[in-house]
Tab-separated table of C-alpha atoms (C1' of nucleotides) in Angstrom:
chain	number	residue	atom	x	y	z
A	1	UNK	CA	0.000	0.000	0.000
A	2	UNK	CA	1.610	3.182	-1.100
A	3	UNK	CA	1.404	6.464	0.625
A	4	UNK	CA	-1.803	8.211	-0.164
A	5	UNK	CA	-1.844	11.514	-1.969
A	6	UNK	CA	-2.757	14.302	0.397
A	7	UNK	CA	-4.602	17.429	-0.461
A	8	UNK	CA	-2.170	19.217	1.868
A	9	UNK	CA	0.375	19.019	-0.931
A	10	UNK	CA	-1.871	21.075	-3.176
A	11	UNK	CA	-0.398	24.406	-4.037
A	12	UNK	CA	-2.131	27.405	-2.589
A	13	UNK	CA	-3.675	25.595	0.372
A	14	UNK	CA	-3.382	27.707	3.483
A	15	UNK	CA	-1.389	26.454	6.461
A	16	UNK	CA	-0.701	27.762	9.928
A	17	UNK	CA	-2.972	29.168	12.614
A	18	UNK	CA	-6.675	29.324	11.937
A	19	UNK	CA	-8.443	32.677	11.883
A	20	UNK	CA	-11.737	33.327	13.651
A	21	UNK	CA	-13.386	33.621	10.258
A	22	UNK	CA	-12.148	30.191	9.193
A	23	UNK	CA	-13.270	28.694	12.496
A	24	UNK	CA	-16.716	30.193	12.046
A	25	UNK	CA	-16.957	28.910	8.485
A	26	UNK	CA	-15.996	25.401	9.510
A	27	UNK	CA	-18.342	25.295	12.502
A	28	UNK	CA	-21.260	26.654	10.525
A	29	UNK	CA	-20.685	24.184	7.718
A	30	UNK	CA	-20.622	21.210	10.075
A	31	UNK	CA	-23.705	22.537	11.865
A	32	UNK	CA	-25.471	22.768	8.520
A	33	UNK	CA	-24.677	19.110	7.937
A	34	UNK	CA	-26.271	18.307	11.269
A	35	UNK	CA	-22.926	17.592	12.856
A	36	UNK	CA	-22.206	15.048	10.134
A	37	UNK	CA	-18.966	15.710	8.311
A	38	UNK	CA	-19.050	12.971	5.709
A	39	UNK	CA	-15.836	13.189	3.756
A	40	UNK	CA	-13.164	15.391	5.271
A	41	UNK	CA	-11.419	15.468	1.936
A	42	UNK	CA	-14.356	17.081	0.260
A	43	UNK	CA	-15.247	19.362	3.163
A	44	UNK	CA	-12.988	22.347	2.429
A	45	UNK	CA	-14.435	22.824	-1.044
A	46	UNK	CA	-17.983	22.374	0.184
A	47	UNK	CA	-17.443	24.787	3.061
A	48	UNK	CA	-15.494	27.299	1.032
A	49	UNK	CA	-12.298	26.920	2.976
A	50	UNK	CA	-8.828	27.129	1.505
A	51	UNK	CA	-7.554	24.398	3.798
A	52	UNK	CA	-6.860	20.714	3.363
A	53	UNK	CA	-9.356	18.238	4.758
A	54	UNK	CA	-6.877	16.897	7.220
A	55	UNK	CA	-6.282	20.330	8.662
A	56	UNK	CA	-10.049	20.846	8.980
A	57	UNK	CA	-10.470	17.537	10.768
A	58	UNK	CA	-7.705	18.346	13.237
A	59	UNK	CA	-9.052	21.818	13.896
A	60	UNK	CA	-12.506	20.399	14.545
A	61	UNK	CA	-11.495	17.418	16.679
A	62	UNK	CA	-8.881	19.249	18.722
A	63	UNK	CA	-10.395	22.678	19.139
A	64	UNK	CA	-13.800	23.463	17.713
A	65	UNK	CA	-15.827	20.421	18.754
A	66	UNK	CA	-18.537	21.622	21.133
A	67	UNK	CA	-17.943	18.904	23.736
A	68	UNK	CA	-14.333	19.843	24.368
A	69	UNK	CA	-13.529	20.835	27.923
A	70	UNK	CA	-11.218	23.830	28.127
A	71	UNK	CA	-9.135	24.947	31.065
A	72	UNK	CA	-6.551	23.450	33.364
A	73	UNK	CA	-6.365	19.772	34.171
A	74	UNK	CA	-7.589	18.863	37.625
A	75	UNK	CA	-5.464	16.830	40.042
A	76	UNK	CA	-7.829	13.958	39.489
A	77	UNK	CA	-7.351	14.114	35.731
A	78	UNK	CA	-3.602	14.301	36.180
A	79	UNK	CA	-3.548	11.239	38.421
A	80	UNK	CA	-5.664	9.366	35.929
A	81	UNK	CA	-3.385	10.266	33.030
A	82	UNK	CA	-0.338	9.029	34.913
A	83	UNK	CA	-1.960	5.771	35.836
A	84	UNK	CA	-3.295	5.199	32.338
A	85	UNK	CA	0.051	6.055	30.796
A	86	UNK	CA	1.734	3.561	33.089
A	87	UNK	CA	-0.438	0.802	31.731
A	88	UNK	CA	-1.049	1.976	28.158
A	89	UNK	CA	2.051	3.937	27.194
A	90	UNK	CA	1.727	6.684	24.585
A	91	UNK	CA	-1.719	5.562	23.498
A	92	UNK	CA	-3.029	9.092	23.715
A	93	UNK	CA	-6.266	8.432	21.914
A	94	UNK	CA	-7.049	5.510	24.221
A	95	UNK	CA	-6.180	7.594	27.260
A	96	UNK	CA	-8.362	10.399	25.936
A	97	UNK	CA	-11.392	8.105	25.900
A	98	UNK	CA	-11.140	7.919	29.696
A	99	UNK	CA	-11.067	11.691	30.150
A	100	UNK	CA	-14.327	13.257	29.130
A	101	UNK	CA	-13.949	16.385	27.053
A	102	UNK	CA	-10.190	16.079	26.642
A	103	UNK	CA	-8.516	15.419	23.298
A	104	UNK	CA	-5.576	13.153	22.678
A	105	UNK	CA	-3.589	16.143	21.483
A	106	UNK	CA	-4.336	18.100	24.636
A	107	UNK	CA	-3.376	15.189	26.860
A	108	UNK	CA	-0.229	14.573	24.871
A	109	UNK	CA	0.763	18.220	25.180
A	110	UNK	CA	0.003	18.251	28.886
A	111	UNK	CA	2.069	15.144	29.365
A	112	UNK	CA	5.043	16.539	27.508
A	113	UNK	CA	4.985	19.965	29.124
A	114	UNK	CA	3.911	19.184	32.692
A	115	UNK	CA	3.713	15.600	33.851
A	116	UNK	CA	6.860	14.354	32.163
A	117	UNK	CA	8.967	17.002	33.860
A	118	UNK	CA	7.276	16.423	37.177
A	119	UNK	CA	8.066	12.708	37.069
A	120	UNK	CA	11.648	13.427	36.088
A	121	UNK	CA	12.006	15.679	39.113
A	122	UNK	CA	10.720	12.809	41.227
A	123	UNK	CA	13.398	10.517	39.858
A	124	UNK	CA	10.992	8.491	37.776
A	125	UNK	CA	11.480	7.621	34.155
A	126	UNK	CA	8.351	8.961	32.422
A	127	UNK	CA	8.624	6.301	29.740
A	128	UNK	CA	9.019	3.176	31.855
A	129	UNK	CA	7.625	4.541	35.154
A	130	UNK	CA	10.585	2.951	36.863
A	131	UNK	CA	13.263	4.605	38.939
A	132	UNK	CA	15.831	6.449	36.904
A	133	UNK	CA	19.337	5.026	37.169
A	134	UNK	CA	21.318	6.895	39.848
A	135	UNK	CA	23.566	8.524	37.259
A	136	UNK	CA	20.546	10.077	35.583
A	137	UNK	CA	18.963	11.501	38.706
A	138	UNK	CA	18.966	15.262	38.653
A	139	UNK	CA	21.045	16.994	41.296
A	140	UNK	CA	18.717	18.863	43.584
A	141	UNK	CA	20.548	21.875	44.869
A	142	UNK	CA	17.966	22.795	47.457
A	143	UNK	CA	17.369	19.422	49.006
A	144	UNK	CA	20.711	17.856	48.231
A	145	UNK	CA	19.013	14.632	47.358
A	146	UNK	CA	21.260	13.545	44.556
A	147	UNK	CA	24.733	13.304	45.910
A	148	UNK	CA	27.203	11.834	43.437
A	149	UNK	CA	28.551	9.658	46.275
A	150	UNK	CA	25.332	7.828	47.092
A	151	UNK	CA	25.500	4.196	48.023
A	152	UNK	CA	23.568	1.896	45.684
A	153	UNK	CA	20.942	1.317	48.353
A	154	UNK	CA	20.486	4.996	48.923
A	155	UNK	CA	20.328	5.690	45.225
A	156	UNK	CA	17.636	3.088	44.824
A	157	UNK	CA	15.602	4.817	47.516
A	158	UNK	CA	15.963	8.249	45.947
A	159	UNK	CA	12.412	8.731	44.705
A	160	UNK	CA	10.824	7.802	47.987
A	161	UNK	CA	13.308	9.793	50.005
A	162	UNK	CA	12.620	12.748	47.816
A	163	UNK	CA	8.941	12.476	48.582
A	164	UNK	CA	9.452	11.824	52.264
A	165	UNK	CA	11.899	14.657	52.750
A	166	UNK	CA	9.484	17.018	51.110
A	167	UNK	CA	6.839	16.171	53.665
A	168	UNK	CA	8.573	18.109	56.385
A	169	UNK	CA	7.893	21.460	54.783
A	170	UNK	CA	4.309	20.887	53.730
A	171	UNK	CA	1.048	21.018	55.537
A	172	UNK	CA	-0.735	18.077	57.046
A	173	UNK	CA	-3.199	17.693	54.233
A	174	UNK	CA	-0.419	17.232	51.740
A	175	UNK	CA	1.305	14.680	53.936
A	176	UNK	CA	-1.914	12.796	53.934
A	177	UNK	CA	-1.887	12.818	50.160
A	178	UNK	CA	1.615	11.407	50.152
A	179	UNK	CA	0.755	8.796	52.728
A	180	UNK	CA	-2.326	7.828	50.790
A	181	UNK	CA	-0.164	6.985	47.831
A	182	UNK	CA	1.999	4.690	49.939
A	183	UNK	CA	-1.099	3.081	51.305
A	184	UNK	CA	-2.560	2.564	47.855
A	185	UNK	CA	0.675	0.927	46.867
A	186	UNK	CA	0.567	-1.406	49.817
A	187	UNK	CA	-3.080	-2.231	49.336
A	188	UNK	CA	-2.547	-2.948	45.650
A	189	UNK	CA	0.196	-5.411	46.471
A	190	UNK	CA	-1.658	-7.166	49.286
A	191	UNK	CA	0.797	-5.885	51.861
A	192	UNK	CA	-1.712	-3.724	53.597
A	193	UNK	CA	-1.323	-5.507	56.897
A	194	UNK	CA	2.334	-4.766	57.365
A	195	UNK	CA	2.042	-1.205	56.214
A	196	UNK	CA	-0.984	-0.540	58.368
A	197	UNK	CA	1.011	-1.903	61.247
A	198	UNK	CA	3.714	0.606	60.460
A	199	UNK	CA	1.239	3.405	60.400
A	200	UNK	CA	-0.379	2.246	63.607
A	201	UNK	CA	2.992	2.335	65.254
A	202	UNK	CA	3.563	5.766	63.796
A	203	UNK	CA	0.528	7.068	65.559
A	204	UNK	CA	1.101	5.300	68.829
A	205	UNK	CA	4.771	5.922	69.418
A	206	UNK	CA	5.216	9.401	68.031
A	207	UNK	CA	8.629	8.366	66.729
A	208	UNK	CA	7.738	9.705	63.325
A	209	UNK	CA	11.131	9.800	61.743
A	210	UNK	CA	11.677	6.192	62.649
A	211	UNK	CA	8.296	5.158	61.385
A	212	UNK	CA	8.567	7.093	58.162
A	213	UNK	CA	11.676	5.104	57.482
A	214	UNK	CA	9.743	1.966	58.174
A	215	UNK	CA	7.261	3.199	55.623
A	216	UNK	CA	10.021	3.850	53.132
A	217	UNK	CA	11.390	0.426	53.806
A	218	UNK	CA	8.046	-1.235	53.331
A	219	UNK	CA	7.279	0.671	50.170
A	220	UNK	CA	10.642	-0.122	48.639
A	221	UNK	CA	11.140	-3.707	49.513
A	222	UNK	CA	7.694	-5.161	49.944
A	223	UNK	CA	5.895	-3.698	46.979
A	224	UNK	CA	6.274	-4.887	43.423
A	225	UNK	CA	6.902	-3.223	40.113
A	226	UNK	CA	5.433	0.016	39.056
A	227	UNK	CA	3.496	0.844	42.198
A	228	UNK	CA	6.561	0.473	44.346
A	229	UNK	CA	8.453	2.871	42.136
A	230	UNK	CA	6.078	5.792	42.257
A	231	UNK	CA	6.252	7.462	45.640
A	232	UNK	CA	3.625	10.035	44.906
A	233	UNK	CA	1.193	11.213	42.302
A	234	UNK	CA	0.678	14.329	44.293
A	235	UNK	CA	3.267	16.146	42.231
A	236	UNK	CA	6.287	18.202	43.027
A	237	UNK	CA	5.065	21.601	42.083
A	238	UNK	CA	5.055	23.344	45.422
A	239	UNK	CA	2.625	26.039	44.429
A	240	UNK	CA	0.194	23.474	43.241
A	241	UNK	CA	0.720	21.362	46.315
A	242	UNK	CA	0.161	24.259	48.655
A	243	UNK	CA	-3.136	24.882	47.002
A	244	UNK	CA	-4.449	21.422	47.876
A	245	UNK	CA	-7.598	21.516	49.854
A	246	UNK	CA	-7.855	20.044	53.314
A	247	UNK	CA	-9.971	17.053	52.530
A	248	UNK	CA	-8.590	14.093	54.412
A	249	UNK	CA	-7.979	10.835	52.623
A	250	UNK	CA	-10.145	7.965	53.695
A	251	UNK	CA	-8.471	4.619	53.793
A	252	UNK	CA	-10.260	1.402	53.008
A	253	UNK	CA	-8.184	-1.651	53.627
A	254	UNK	CA	-8.540	-4.366	51.027
A	255	UNK	CA	-6.645	-6.875	53.119
A	256	UNK	CA	-8.398	-9.568	55.083
A	257	UNK	CA	-7.267	-7.977	58.308
A	258	UNK	CA	-9.629	-5.341	59.672
A	259	UNK	CA	-8.166	-1.887	60.115
A	260	UNK	CA	-8.821	-1.822	63.846
A	261	UNK	CA	-6.891	-4.990	64.245
A	262	UNK	CA	-4.025	-3.525	62.276
A	263	UNK	CA	-3.907	-0.649	64.691
A	264	UNK	CA	-3.182	-3.035	67.506
A	265	UNK	CA	-0.195	-4.510	65.751
A	266	UNK	CA	2.303	-1.788	66.490
A	267	UNK	CA	4.690	-4.275	68.033
A	268	UNK	CA	4.855	-6.076	64.717
A	269	UNK	CA	6.825	-3.221	63.261
A	270	UNK	CA	9.690	-3.398	65.655
A	271	UNK	CA	9.743	-7.147	65.328
A	272	UNK	CA	9.863	-6.925	61.568
A	273	UNK	CA	12.173	-4.018	60.896
A	274	UNK	CA	14.302	-3.040	63.882
A	275	UNK	CA	17.833	-3.364	62.548
A	276	UNK	CA	17.285	-2.617	58.928
A	277	UNK	CA	15.125	0.367	59.603
A	278	UNK	CA	17.426	1.724	62.248
A	279	UNK	CA	20.231	1.363	59.781
A	280	UNK	CA	18.228	3.197	57.186
A	281	UNK	CA	17.724	6.033	59.642
A	282	UNK	CA	21.457	6.193	60.150
A	283	UNK	CA	22.408	6.379	56.514
A	284	UNK	CA	19.557	8.629	55.715
A	285	UNK	CA	20.392	11.149	58.367
A	286	UNK	CA	23.999	11.021	57.256
A	287	UNK	CA	23.315	11.594	53.620
A	288	UNK	CA	20.192	13.750	53.927
A	289	UNK	CA	20.805	16.184	56.758
A	290	UNK	CA	18.023	18.380	55.428
A	291	UNK	CA	15.417	15.752	56.126
A	292	UNK	CA	13.088	17.245	58.676
A	293	UNK	CA	11.373	15.197	61.342
A	294	UNK	CA	7.649	14.906	60.828
A	295	UNK	CA	5.793	16.476	63.678
A	296	UNK	CA	2.307	15.524	62.669
A	297	UNK	CA	0.749	12.656	60.846
A	298	UNK	CA	-2.875	11.853	60.224
A	299	UNK	CA	-4.485	9.247	62.378
A	300	UNK	CA	-4.870	6.763	59.610
A	301	UNK	CA	-6.600	4.209	61.796
A	302	UNK	CA	-9.635	6.398	62.165
A	303	UNK	CA	-10.180	7.484	58.613
A	304	UNK	CA	-13.202	5.404	57.840
A	305	UNK	CA	-15.903	8.009	58.088
A	306	UNK	CA	-16.870	10.998	55.930
A	307	UNK	CA	-15.887	9.498	52.629
A	308	UNK	CA	-14.904	12.381	50.402
A	309	UNK	CA	-15.977	11.817	46.784
A	310	UNK	CA	-12.586	12.820	45.434
A	311	UNK	CA	-10.712	10.278	47.526
A	312	UNK	CA	-13.370	7.682	46.909
A	313	UNK	CA	-12.706	8.149	43.212
A	314	UNK	CA	-8.952	7.904	43.635
A	315	UNK	CA	-9.286	4.750	45.664
A	316	UNK	CA	-11.796	3.194	43.306
A	317	UNK	CA	-9.701	3.898	40.233
A	318	UNK	CA	-6.637	2.579	41.979
A	319	UNK	CA	-8.342	-0.717	42.716
A	320	UNK	CA	-9.609	-0.955	39.171
A	321	UNK	CA	-6.095	-0.585	37.803
B	1	DA	C1'	12.606	48.989	26.418
B	2	DA	C1'	15.071	45.313	24.143
B	3	DG	C1'	16.864	40.832	23.907
B	4	DC	C1'	16.829	36.279	25.251
B	5	DG	C1'	15.227	31.847	27.046
B	6	DT	C1'	11.520	28.973	28.182
B	7	DA	C1'	6.793	27.185	28.660
B	8	DA	C1'	2.597	26.162	26.593
B	9	DC	C1'	-0.070	24.695	23.027
B	10	DA	C1'	-1.821	24.669	18.248
B	11	DA	C1'	-0.852	22.695	14.049
B	12	DC	C1'	1.641	19.912	10.797
B	13	DC	C1'	3.908	15.655	9.019
B	14	DG	C1'	4.384	11.030	7.911
B	15	DC	C1'	2.993	6.490	8.776
B	16	DC	C1'	-0.436	2.948	9.279
B	17	DA	C1'	-4.710	0.206	9.337
B	18	DA	C1'	-9.196	-0.259	7.643
B	19	DC	C1'	-12.073	0.027	4.069
B	20	DA	C1'	-13.507	0.659	-0.848
B	21	DT	C1'	-12.977	-0.280	-5.567
C	1	DC	C1'	-5.870	-10.124	-4.517
C	2	DA	C1'	-3.951	-5.617	-5.734
C	3	DT	C1'	-4.355	-0.967	-5.463
C	4	DG	C1'	-6.318	3.437	-4.064
C	5	DT	C1'	-8.502	6.346	-0.455
C	6	DT	C1'	-9.493	7.870	3.961
C	7	DG	C1'	-9.309	8.803	8.770
C	8	DG	C1'	-6.696	8.222	12.817
C	9	DC	C1'	-2.571	8.255	15.466
C	10	DG	C1'	1.814	9.647	17.577
C	11	DG	C1'	5.893	12.419	17.014
C	12	DT	C1'	7.558	16.763	16.047
C	13	DT	C1'	7.726	21.586	14.866
C	14	DG	C1'	6.234	26.392	14.820
C	15	DT	C1'	4.211	30.202	17.075
C	16	DT	C1'	2.946	32.941	20.835
C	17	DA	C1'	3.095	34.548	25.491
C	18	DC	C1'	5.552	35.394	29.380
C	19	DG	C1'	9.262	36.139	32.631
C	20	DC	C1'	13.883	37.345	33.522
C	21	DT	C1'	18.093	39.998	32.828
DNA sequence: AAGCGTAACAACCGCCAACAT
DNA sequence: CATGTTGGCGGTTGTTACGCT
């Protein structure tokens, strides 16, 4: 099958940005046809446009279609795009079918200009959704998170440490967002019990730095594949993060063990992690002196009431995927 | 105010699969 | 079955707006 001739190669066909007049002509023509385009190739002539059919189709599908949603992407949409991209790759049109009113082109642009960079800053390869190799991690001047002398273990923990260290300077609501992501990871990998035990201990002992390291440990070594490698979908843009509302995440455990029972298993943590976690505190405090202790964490054992629709959606979509 | 760099996004290009002839 | 046509897709480029020096 040879390459098809394209009307775009016709001489005298206009290219470049569309004028308001051209937009109006195209919209009115399609309206006249009852929203039915028929042949895009024949449309320009029928509508009186000096454009190729392909250009008309793109203009209509990406910009002029009445059901297109304009404006910024919501956090929810962003989370969904990341999750879909992790499972589908650059199948922009398929991804677009899951986001009402968004075009594949818009999503693709948003990915390339926003999300991709955000993931890179988090130490995640936006193509594979895996940790970037240590040598490719960007040096973070402010946080000092990418020392060229990192041990292999430390380098492997970079993305999570980045997320955890950022918690110290953010408000409680945002920490909850971060913690929710870890919880979703654990739940998705059927390790909810151990992680819930960690969190229970976090709340009961008040030794937050220690317990956050337990969390890091659990997330890194007990969780598989992609979910383990993404410490947070909450994003790294501080302005955006600061603007998060105060809705608290509501945790639903998918493990067989009831949440209340998990909360009574604080001792399990110290039995499971004592030496390794203590060691991780040591190296972490050595290599990341800027890591601030966490002075407040949500009581995750009592988050079963007041299900916020946003978090319900996040949880539901997470389980689906 | 001018020049420059960068971010954001609209639009184009080339390829491909499905369908028609 | 071979060939032509079309629409759709993903990658890339071009243009504009904006911020910084």
